[in-house]
Coordinates of C-alpha atoms in Angstrom, one line a residue:
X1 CA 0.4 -7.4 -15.1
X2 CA -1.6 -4.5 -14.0
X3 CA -0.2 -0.7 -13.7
X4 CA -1.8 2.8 -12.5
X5 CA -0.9 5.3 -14.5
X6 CA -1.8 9.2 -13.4
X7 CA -2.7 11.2 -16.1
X8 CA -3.3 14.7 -15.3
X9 CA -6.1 16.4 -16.8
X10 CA -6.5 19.7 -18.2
X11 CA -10.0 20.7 -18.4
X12 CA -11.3 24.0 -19.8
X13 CA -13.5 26.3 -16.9
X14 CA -16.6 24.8 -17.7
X15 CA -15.4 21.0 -18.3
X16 CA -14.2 21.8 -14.6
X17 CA -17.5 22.9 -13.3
X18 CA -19.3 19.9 -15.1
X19 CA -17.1 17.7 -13.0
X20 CA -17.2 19.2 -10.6
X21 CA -21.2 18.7 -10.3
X22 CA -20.8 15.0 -11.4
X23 CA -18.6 14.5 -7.9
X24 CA -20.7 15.6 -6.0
X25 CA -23.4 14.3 -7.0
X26 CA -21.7 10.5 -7.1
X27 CA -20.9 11.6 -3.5
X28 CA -24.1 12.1 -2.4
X29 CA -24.9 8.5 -3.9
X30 CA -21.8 6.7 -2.2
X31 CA -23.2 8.8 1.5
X32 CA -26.7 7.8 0.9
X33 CA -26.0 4.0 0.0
X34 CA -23.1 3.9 3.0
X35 CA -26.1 5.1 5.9
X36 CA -28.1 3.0 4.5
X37 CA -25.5 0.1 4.6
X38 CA -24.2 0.9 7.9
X39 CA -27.4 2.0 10.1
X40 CA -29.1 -1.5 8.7
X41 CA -25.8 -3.8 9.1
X42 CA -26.5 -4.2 5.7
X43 CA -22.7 -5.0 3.7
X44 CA -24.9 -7.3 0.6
X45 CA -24.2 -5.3 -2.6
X46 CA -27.1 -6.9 -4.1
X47 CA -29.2 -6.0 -1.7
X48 CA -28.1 -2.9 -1.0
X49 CA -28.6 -1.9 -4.9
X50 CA -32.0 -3.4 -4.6
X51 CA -33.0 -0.7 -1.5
X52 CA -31.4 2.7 -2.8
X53 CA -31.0 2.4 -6.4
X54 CA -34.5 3.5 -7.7
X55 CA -34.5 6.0 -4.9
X56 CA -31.1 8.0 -6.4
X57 CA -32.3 7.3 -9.2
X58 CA -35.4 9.6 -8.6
X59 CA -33.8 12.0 -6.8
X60 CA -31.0 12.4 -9.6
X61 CA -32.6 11.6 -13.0
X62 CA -29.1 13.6 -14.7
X63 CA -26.4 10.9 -13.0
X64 CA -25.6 8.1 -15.4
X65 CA -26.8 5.1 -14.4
X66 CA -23.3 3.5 -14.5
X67 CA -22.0 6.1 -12.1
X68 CA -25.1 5.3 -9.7
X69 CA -23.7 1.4 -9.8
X70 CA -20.1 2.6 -9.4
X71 CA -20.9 4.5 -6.0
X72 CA -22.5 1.5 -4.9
X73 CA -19.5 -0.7 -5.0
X74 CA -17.5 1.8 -3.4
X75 CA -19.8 2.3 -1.0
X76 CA -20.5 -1.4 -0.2
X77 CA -16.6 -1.5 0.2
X78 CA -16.3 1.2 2.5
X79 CA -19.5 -0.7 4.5
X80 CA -17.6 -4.3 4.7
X81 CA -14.5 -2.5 6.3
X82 CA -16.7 -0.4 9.0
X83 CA -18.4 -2.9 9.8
X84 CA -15.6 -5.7 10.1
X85 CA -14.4 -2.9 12.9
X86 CA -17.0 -3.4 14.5
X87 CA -17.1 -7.0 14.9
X88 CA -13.5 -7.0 16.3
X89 CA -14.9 -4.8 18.9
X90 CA -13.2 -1.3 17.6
X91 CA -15.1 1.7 16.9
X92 CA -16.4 2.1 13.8
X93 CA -19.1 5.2 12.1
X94 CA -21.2 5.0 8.9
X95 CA -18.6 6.1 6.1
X96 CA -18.6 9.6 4.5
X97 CA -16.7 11.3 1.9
X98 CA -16.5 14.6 0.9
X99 CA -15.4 14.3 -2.5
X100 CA -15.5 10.1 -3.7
X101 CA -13.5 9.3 -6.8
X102 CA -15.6 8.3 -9.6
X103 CA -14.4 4.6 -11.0
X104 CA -15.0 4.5 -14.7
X105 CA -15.7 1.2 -16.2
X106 CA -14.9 0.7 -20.2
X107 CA -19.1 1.4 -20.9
X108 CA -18.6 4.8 -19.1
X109 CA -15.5 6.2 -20.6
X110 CA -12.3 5.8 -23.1
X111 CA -8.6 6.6 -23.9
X112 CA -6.9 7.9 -26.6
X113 CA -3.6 8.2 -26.8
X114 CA -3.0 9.2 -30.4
X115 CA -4.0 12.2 -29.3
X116 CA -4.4 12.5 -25.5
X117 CA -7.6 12.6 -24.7
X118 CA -10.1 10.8 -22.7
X119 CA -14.3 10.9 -22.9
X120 CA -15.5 10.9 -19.5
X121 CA -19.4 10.2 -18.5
X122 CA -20.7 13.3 -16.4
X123 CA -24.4 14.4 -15.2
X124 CA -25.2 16.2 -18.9
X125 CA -23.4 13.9 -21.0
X126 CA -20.3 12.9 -22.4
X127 CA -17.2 15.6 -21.7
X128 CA -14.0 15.2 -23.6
X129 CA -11.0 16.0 -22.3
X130 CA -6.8 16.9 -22.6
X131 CA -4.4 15.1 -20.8
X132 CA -0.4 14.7 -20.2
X133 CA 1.1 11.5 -19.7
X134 CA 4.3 11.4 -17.2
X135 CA 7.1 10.4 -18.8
X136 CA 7.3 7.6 -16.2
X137 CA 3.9 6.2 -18.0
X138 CA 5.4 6.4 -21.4
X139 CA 6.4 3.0 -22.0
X140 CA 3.3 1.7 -20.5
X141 CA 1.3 3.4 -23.9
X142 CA -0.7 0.6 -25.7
X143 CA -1.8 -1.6 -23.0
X144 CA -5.2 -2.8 -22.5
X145 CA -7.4 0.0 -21.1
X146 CA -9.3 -1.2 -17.7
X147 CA -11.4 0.8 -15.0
X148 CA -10.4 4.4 -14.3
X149 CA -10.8 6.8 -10.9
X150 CA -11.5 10.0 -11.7
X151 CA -9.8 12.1 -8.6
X152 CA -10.1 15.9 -7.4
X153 CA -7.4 17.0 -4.8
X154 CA -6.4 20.8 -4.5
X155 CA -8.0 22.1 -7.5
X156 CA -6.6 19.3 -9.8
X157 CA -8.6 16.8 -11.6
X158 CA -6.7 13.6 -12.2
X159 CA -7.1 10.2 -14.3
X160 CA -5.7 6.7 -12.3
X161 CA -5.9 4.7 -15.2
X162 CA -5.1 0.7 -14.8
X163 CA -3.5 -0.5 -17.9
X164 CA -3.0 -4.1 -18.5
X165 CA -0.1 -5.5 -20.5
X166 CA 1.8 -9.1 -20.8
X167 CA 3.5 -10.7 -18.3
X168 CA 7.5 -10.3 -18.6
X169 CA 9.0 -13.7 -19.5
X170 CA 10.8 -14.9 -16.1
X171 CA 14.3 -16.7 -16.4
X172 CA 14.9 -19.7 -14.0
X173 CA 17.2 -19.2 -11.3
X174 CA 17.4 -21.3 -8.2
X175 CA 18.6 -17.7 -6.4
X176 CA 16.7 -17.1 -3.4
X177 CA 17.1 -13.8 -1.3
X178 CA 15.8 -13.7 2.5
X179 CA 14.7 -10.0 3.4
X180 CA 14.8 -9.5 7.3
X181 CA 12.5 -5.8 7.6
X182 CA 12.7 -3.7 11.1
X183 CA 12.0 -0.2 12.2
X184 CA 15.9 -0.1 13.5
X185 CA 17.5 -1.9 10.2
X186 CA 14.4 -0.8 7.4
X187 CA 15.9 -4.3 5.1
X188 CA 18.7 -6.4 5.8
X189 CA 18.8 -8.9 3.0
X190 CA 20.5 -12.4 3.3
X191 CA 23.1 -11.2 0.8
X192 CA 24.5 -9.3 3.5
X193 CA 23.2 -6.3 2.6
X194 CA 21.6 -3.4 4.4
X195 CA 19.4 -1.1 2.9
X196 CA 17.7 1.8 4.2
X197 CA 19.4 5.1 5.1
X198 CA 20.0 6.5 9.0
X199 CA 18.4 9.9 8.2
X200 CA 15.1 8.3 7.5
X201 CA 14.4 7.4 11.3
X202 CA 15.3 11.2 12.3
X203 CA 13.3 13.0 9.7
X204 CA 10.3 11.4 10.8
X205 CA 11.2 12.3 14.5
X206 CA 11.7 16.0 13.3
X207 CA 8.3 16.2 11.7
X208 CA 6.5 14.4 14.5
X209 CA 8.1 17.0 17.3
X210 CA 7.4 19.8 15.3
X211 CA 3.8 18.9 15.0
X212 CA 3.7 17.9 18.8
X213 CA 4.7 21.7 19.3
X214 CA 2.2 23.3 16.9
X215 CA -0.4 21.3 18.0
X216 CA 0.4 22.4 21.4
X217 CA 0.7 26.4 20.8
X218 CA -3.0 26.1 18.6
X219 CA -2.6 29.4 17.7
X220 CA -3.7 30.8 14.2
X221 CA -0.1 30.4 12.4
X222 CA 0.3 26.9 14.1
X223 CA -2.7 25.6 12.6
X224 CA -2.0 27.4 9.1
X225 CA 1.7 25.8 9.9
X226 CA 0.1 22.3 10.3
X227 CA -2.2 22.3 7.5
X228 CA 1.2 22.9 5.1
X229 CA 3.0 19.5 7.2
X230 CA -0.5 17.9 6.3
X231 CA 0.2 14.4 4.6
X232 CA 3.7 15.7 4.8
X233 CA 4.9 12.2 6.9
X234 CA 3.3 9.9 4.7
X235 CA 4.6 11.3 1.3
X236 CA 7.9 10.7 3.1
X237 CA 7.4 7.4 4.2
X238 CA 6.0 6.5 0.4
X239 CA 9.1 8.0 -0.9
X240 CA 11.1 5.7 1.7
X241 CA 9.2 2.3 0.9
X242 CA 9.9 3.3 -3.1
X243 CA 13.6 3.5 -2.3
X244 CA 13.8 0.7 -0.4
X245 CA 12.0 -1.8 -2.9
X246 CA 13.7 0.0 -5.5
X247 CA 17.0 -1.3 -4.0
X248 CA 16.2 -4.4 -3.3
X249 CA 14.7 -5.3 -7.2
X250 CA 18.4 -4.1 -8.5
X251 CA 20.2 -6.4 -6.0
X252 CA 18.1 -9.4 -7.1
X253 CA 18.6 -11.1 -10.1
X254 CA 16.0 -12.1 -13.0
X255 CA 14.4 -14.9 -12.1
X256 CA 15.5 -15.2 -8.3
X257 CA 12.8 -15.2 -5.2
X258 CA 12.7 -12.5 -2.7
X259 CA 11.0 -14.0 0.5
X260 CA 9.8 -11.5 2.6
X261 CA 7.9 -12.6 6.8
X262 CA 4.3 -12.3 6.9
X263 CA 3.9 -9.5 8.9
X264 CA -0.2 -9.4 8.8
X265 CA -1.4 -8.9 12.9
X266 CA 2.4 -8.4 13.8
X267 CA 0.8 -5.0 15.5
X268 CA -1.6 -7.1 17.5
X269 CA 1.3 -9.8 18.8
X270 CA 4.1 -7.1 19.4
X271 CA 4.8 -6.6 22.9
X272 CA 6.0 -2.8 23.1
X273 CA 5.1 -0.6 25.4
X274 CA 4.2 3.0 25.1
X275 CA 6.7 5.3 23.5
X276 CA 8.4 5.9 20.5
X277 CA 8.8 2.2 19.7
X278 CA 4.9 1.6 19.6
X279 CA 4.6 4.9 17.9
X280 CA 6.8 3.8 14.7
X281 CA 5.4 0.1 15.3
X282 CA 1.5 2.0 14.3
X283 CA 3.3 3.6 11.7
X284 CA 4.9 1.3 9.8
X285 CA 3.9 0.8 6.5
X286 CA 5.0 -2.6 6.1
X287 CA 1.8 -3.2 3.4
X288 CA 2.5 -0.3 1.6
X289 CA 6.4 -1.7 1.2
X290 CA 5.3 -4.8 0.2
X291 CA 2.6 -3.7 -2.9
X292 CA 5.7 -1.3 -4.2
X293 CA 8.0 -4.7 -3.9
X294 CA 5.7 -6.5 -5.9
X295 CA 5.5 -4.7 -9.2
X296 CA 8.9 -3.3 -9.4
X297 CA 9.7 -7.3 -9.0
X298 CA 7.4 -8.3 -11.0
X299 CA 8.4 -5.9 -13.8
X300 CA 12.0 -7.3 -13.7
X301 CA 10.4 -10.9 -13.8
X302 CA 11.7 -11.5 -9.8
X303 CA 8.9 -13.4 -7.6
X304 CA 8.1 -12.5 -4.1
X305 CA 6.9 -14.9 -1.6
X306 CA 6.1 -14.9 2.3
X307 CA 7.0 -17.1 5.1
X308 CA 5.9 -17.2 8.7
X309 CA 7.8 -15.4 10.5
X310 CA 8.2 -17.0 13.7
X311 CA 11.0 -17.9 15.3
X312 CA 13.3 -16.1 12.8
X313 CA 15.0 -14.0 15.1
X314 CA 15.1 -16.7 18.0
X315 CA 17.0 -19.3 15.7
X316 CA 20.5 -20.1 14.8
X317 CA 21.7 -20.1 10.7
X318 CA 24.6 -22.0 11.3
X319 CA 22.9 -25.1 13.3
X320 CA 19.3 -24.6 14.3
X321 CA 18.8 -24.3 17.7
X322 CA 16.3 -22.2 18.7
X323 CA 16.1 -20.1 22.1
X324 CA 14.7 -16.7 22.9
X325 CA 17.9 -16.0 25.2
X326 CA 19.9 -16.5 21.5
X327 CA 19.4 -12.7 20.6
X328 CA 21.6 -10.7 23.6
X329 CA 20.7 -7.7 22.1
X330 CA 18.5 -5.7 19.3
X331 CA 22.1 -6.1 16.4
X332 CA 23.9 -9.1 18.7
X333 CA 22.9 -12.4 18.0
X334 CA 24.7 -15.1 19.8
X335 CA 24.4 -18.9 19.7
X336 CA 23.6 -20.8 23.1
X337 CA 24.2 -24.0 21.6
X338 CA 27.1 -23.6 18.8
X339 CA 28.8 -20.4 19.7
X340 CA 27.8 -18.8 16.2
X341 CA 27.7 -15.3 16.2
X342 CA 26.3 -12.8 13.6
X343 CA 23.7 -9.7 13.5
X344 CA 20.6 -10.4 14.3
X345 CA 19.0 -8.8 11.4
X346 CA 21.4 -10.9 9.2
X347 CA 21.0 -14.2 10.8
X348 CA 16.7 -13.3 10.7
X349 CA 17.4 -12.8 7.1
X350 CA 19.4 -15.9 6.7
X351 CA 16.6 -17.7 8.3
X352 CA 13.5 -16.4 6.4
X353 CA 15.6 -17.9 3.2
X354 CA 16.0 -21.2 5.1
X355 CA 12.6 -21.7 6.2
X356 CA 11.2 -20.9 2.1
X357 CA 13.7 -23.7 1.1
X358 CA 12.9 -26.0 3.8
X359 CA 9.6 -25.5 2.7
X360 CA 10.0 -26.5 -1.1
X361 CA 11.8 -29.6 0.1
X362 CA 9.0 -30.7 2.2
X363 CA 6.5 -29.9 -0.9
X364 CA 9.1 -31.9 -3.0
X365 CA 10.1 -29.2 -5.0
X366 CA 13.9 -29.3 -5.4
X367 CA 15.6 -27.2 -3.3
X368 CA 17.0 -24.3 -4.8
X369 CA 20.5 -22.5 -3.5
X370 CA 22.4 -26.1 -2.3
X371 CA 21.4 -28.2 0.1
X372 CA 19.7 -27.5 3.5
X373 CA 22.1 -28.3 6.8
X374 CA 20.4 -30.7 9.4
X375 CA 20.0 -28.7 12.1
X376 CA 17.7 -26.6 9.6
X377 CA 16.1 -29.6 8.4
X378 CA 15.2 -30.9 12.3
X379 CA 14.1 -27.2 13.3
X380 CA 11.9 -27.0 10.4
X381 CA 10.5 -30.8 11.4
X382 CA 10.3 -29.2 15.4

């Protein structure tokens, strides 16, 4: 398994100006190579490397060669996205950065951590530099050393290093957990759980409506006002999702399945209209939730899986029967068929479980968690 640790370097005042220069020159590289890439449709790294590379190269004889090649994967990156916008019919500009990370490769730099430091690649050589390790990182000390991003974000320099170490052994269990996420509910898990705290939903209200007003006053203390909330919503929302999957990990055993919904294009087939339900529908980090899932799961040797999510909410636990008219409500969830009646986050949750099961069965797998009821078994056949 893979981790990012974030070291935070401590260069001297003219280690700082040399990396300083290195950015931006690797910038300049990543905005030539992304015009290029753009204005000729042009997303081929190969061939991309094979129309600018001599040029920088010219222009910049002091840039490593291996930093040259590193801003032309990003920027071939960067070119693939835009221009997949632009083929779904959504606007879409040549990319540009103002200060592009450098990504290290093991030719171009190294880690000590006998004695915390790191040799970094820059326009006038090799620099080496001082670093401190969180104390979150400490037990993550020894790994394999793999590519590093060198970063710069108000007036620090930091190191993302990606460390690779053994996978933990994972226990069988036949323990599977359904996880129902919503924007009302955050995780409602099959265990009858419900994760998530009430405050969450009005602290992101608050923020939102106090930049509504500043935005609205423009005035010279607004604007110095909204500069200080800038990134302010999504630092909360990362802390949120870490909570969350935090939770979740220590309420499932080692060696259980968590089974999330497949949420991918779920912004493209929601049908809400315009207010403050589309507004948290565009801002829910749903990816973000389930990458923080994964490693903390992972770490405790728990897998996570997905299932189509489908029908979930529109389907009956206890017998089946499926029918959009089943859900009376947004938390009521009543049976047409049966009489069954449970939360509708719960019963989803129930559900996702059943459907992973029902899917092992049909695979041949044997079916973890007991047996599946039929109704479950003729809905998943339906």
């Amino acid at each position: 398994m893979d981790r990012t640790l974030v070291l935070q370097l401590t260069p001297t005042h003219e280690q700082a100006t040399l990396l300083q220069q290195t950015l931006q020159e690797h910038t300049a590289c990543f905005n030539a190579v992304a015009d290029e890439g753009f204005t000729t449709k042009c997303s081929n790294g190969v061939e991309l490397h094979k129309r600018t590379y001599y040029d920088l190269r010219l222009q910049d004889p002091n840039m490593p060669a291996q930093l040259v090649c590193a801003a032309h994967v990003k920027a071939t990156e960067a070119v693939k996205s835009a221009l997949d916008r632009v083929k779904k019919g959504r606007k879409a500009r040549a990319p540009r950065s103002r200060v592009c990370p450098i990504r290290y490769d093991q030719r171009s730099y190294w880690v000590k951590w006998e004695t915390l430091t790191t040799s970094l690649a820059t326009v006038q050589g090799r620099v080496q530099l001082s670093f401190t390790v969180p104390k979150y990182a400490e037990k993550y000390l020894g790994g394999k050393i793999c590519s590093a991003d060198l970063c710069y974000r108000k007036g620090k320099y930091t190191l993302h290093v990606v460390v690779r170490l053994p996978d933990p052994a994972r226990p069988s269990s036949d323990e599977m957990i359904g996880v129902d996420l919503g924007l009302t509910h955050p995780a409602v898990t099959s265990k009858h759980l419900f994760l998530g705290e009430r405050r969450w939903k009005e602290q992101e209200r608050r923020i939102f409506r106090l930049k509504r007003q500043l935005q609205t006053k423009n005035t010279k203390s607004a604007k110095r006002h909204l500069k200080k909330l800038s990134g302010k919503r999504f630092r909360q929302r990362k802390d949120h999702d870490h909570v969350l999957s935090k939770r979740i990990v220590q309420h499932a055993p080692p060696g259980s399945t968590i089974v999330l919904e497949n949420l991918t294009h779920i912004r493209s087939r929601a049908r809400i209209r315009k207010g403050e339900g589309q507004r948290r529908l565009h801002s829910w980090s749903f990816a973000q939730f389930h990458s923080f899932l994964s490693y903390k799961a992972q770490e405790k040797g728990v897998a996570v899986v997905k299932v189509d999510p489908r029908h979930t909410s529109q389907t009956c636990s206890c017998c089946g029967h499926q029918a959009r008219n089943n859900r009376r409500s947004q938390s009521l969830f009543l049976c047409r068929m049966c009489g069954f009646s449970l939360n509708a986050d719960l019963n989803a949750s129930r559900n996702i479980r059943n459907k992973y099961v029902v899917s092992l069965a049909s695979l041949g797998t044997p079916l973890a968690g007991g047996s599946v009821s039929d109704g479950l078994s003729s809905h998943a056949s339906a």
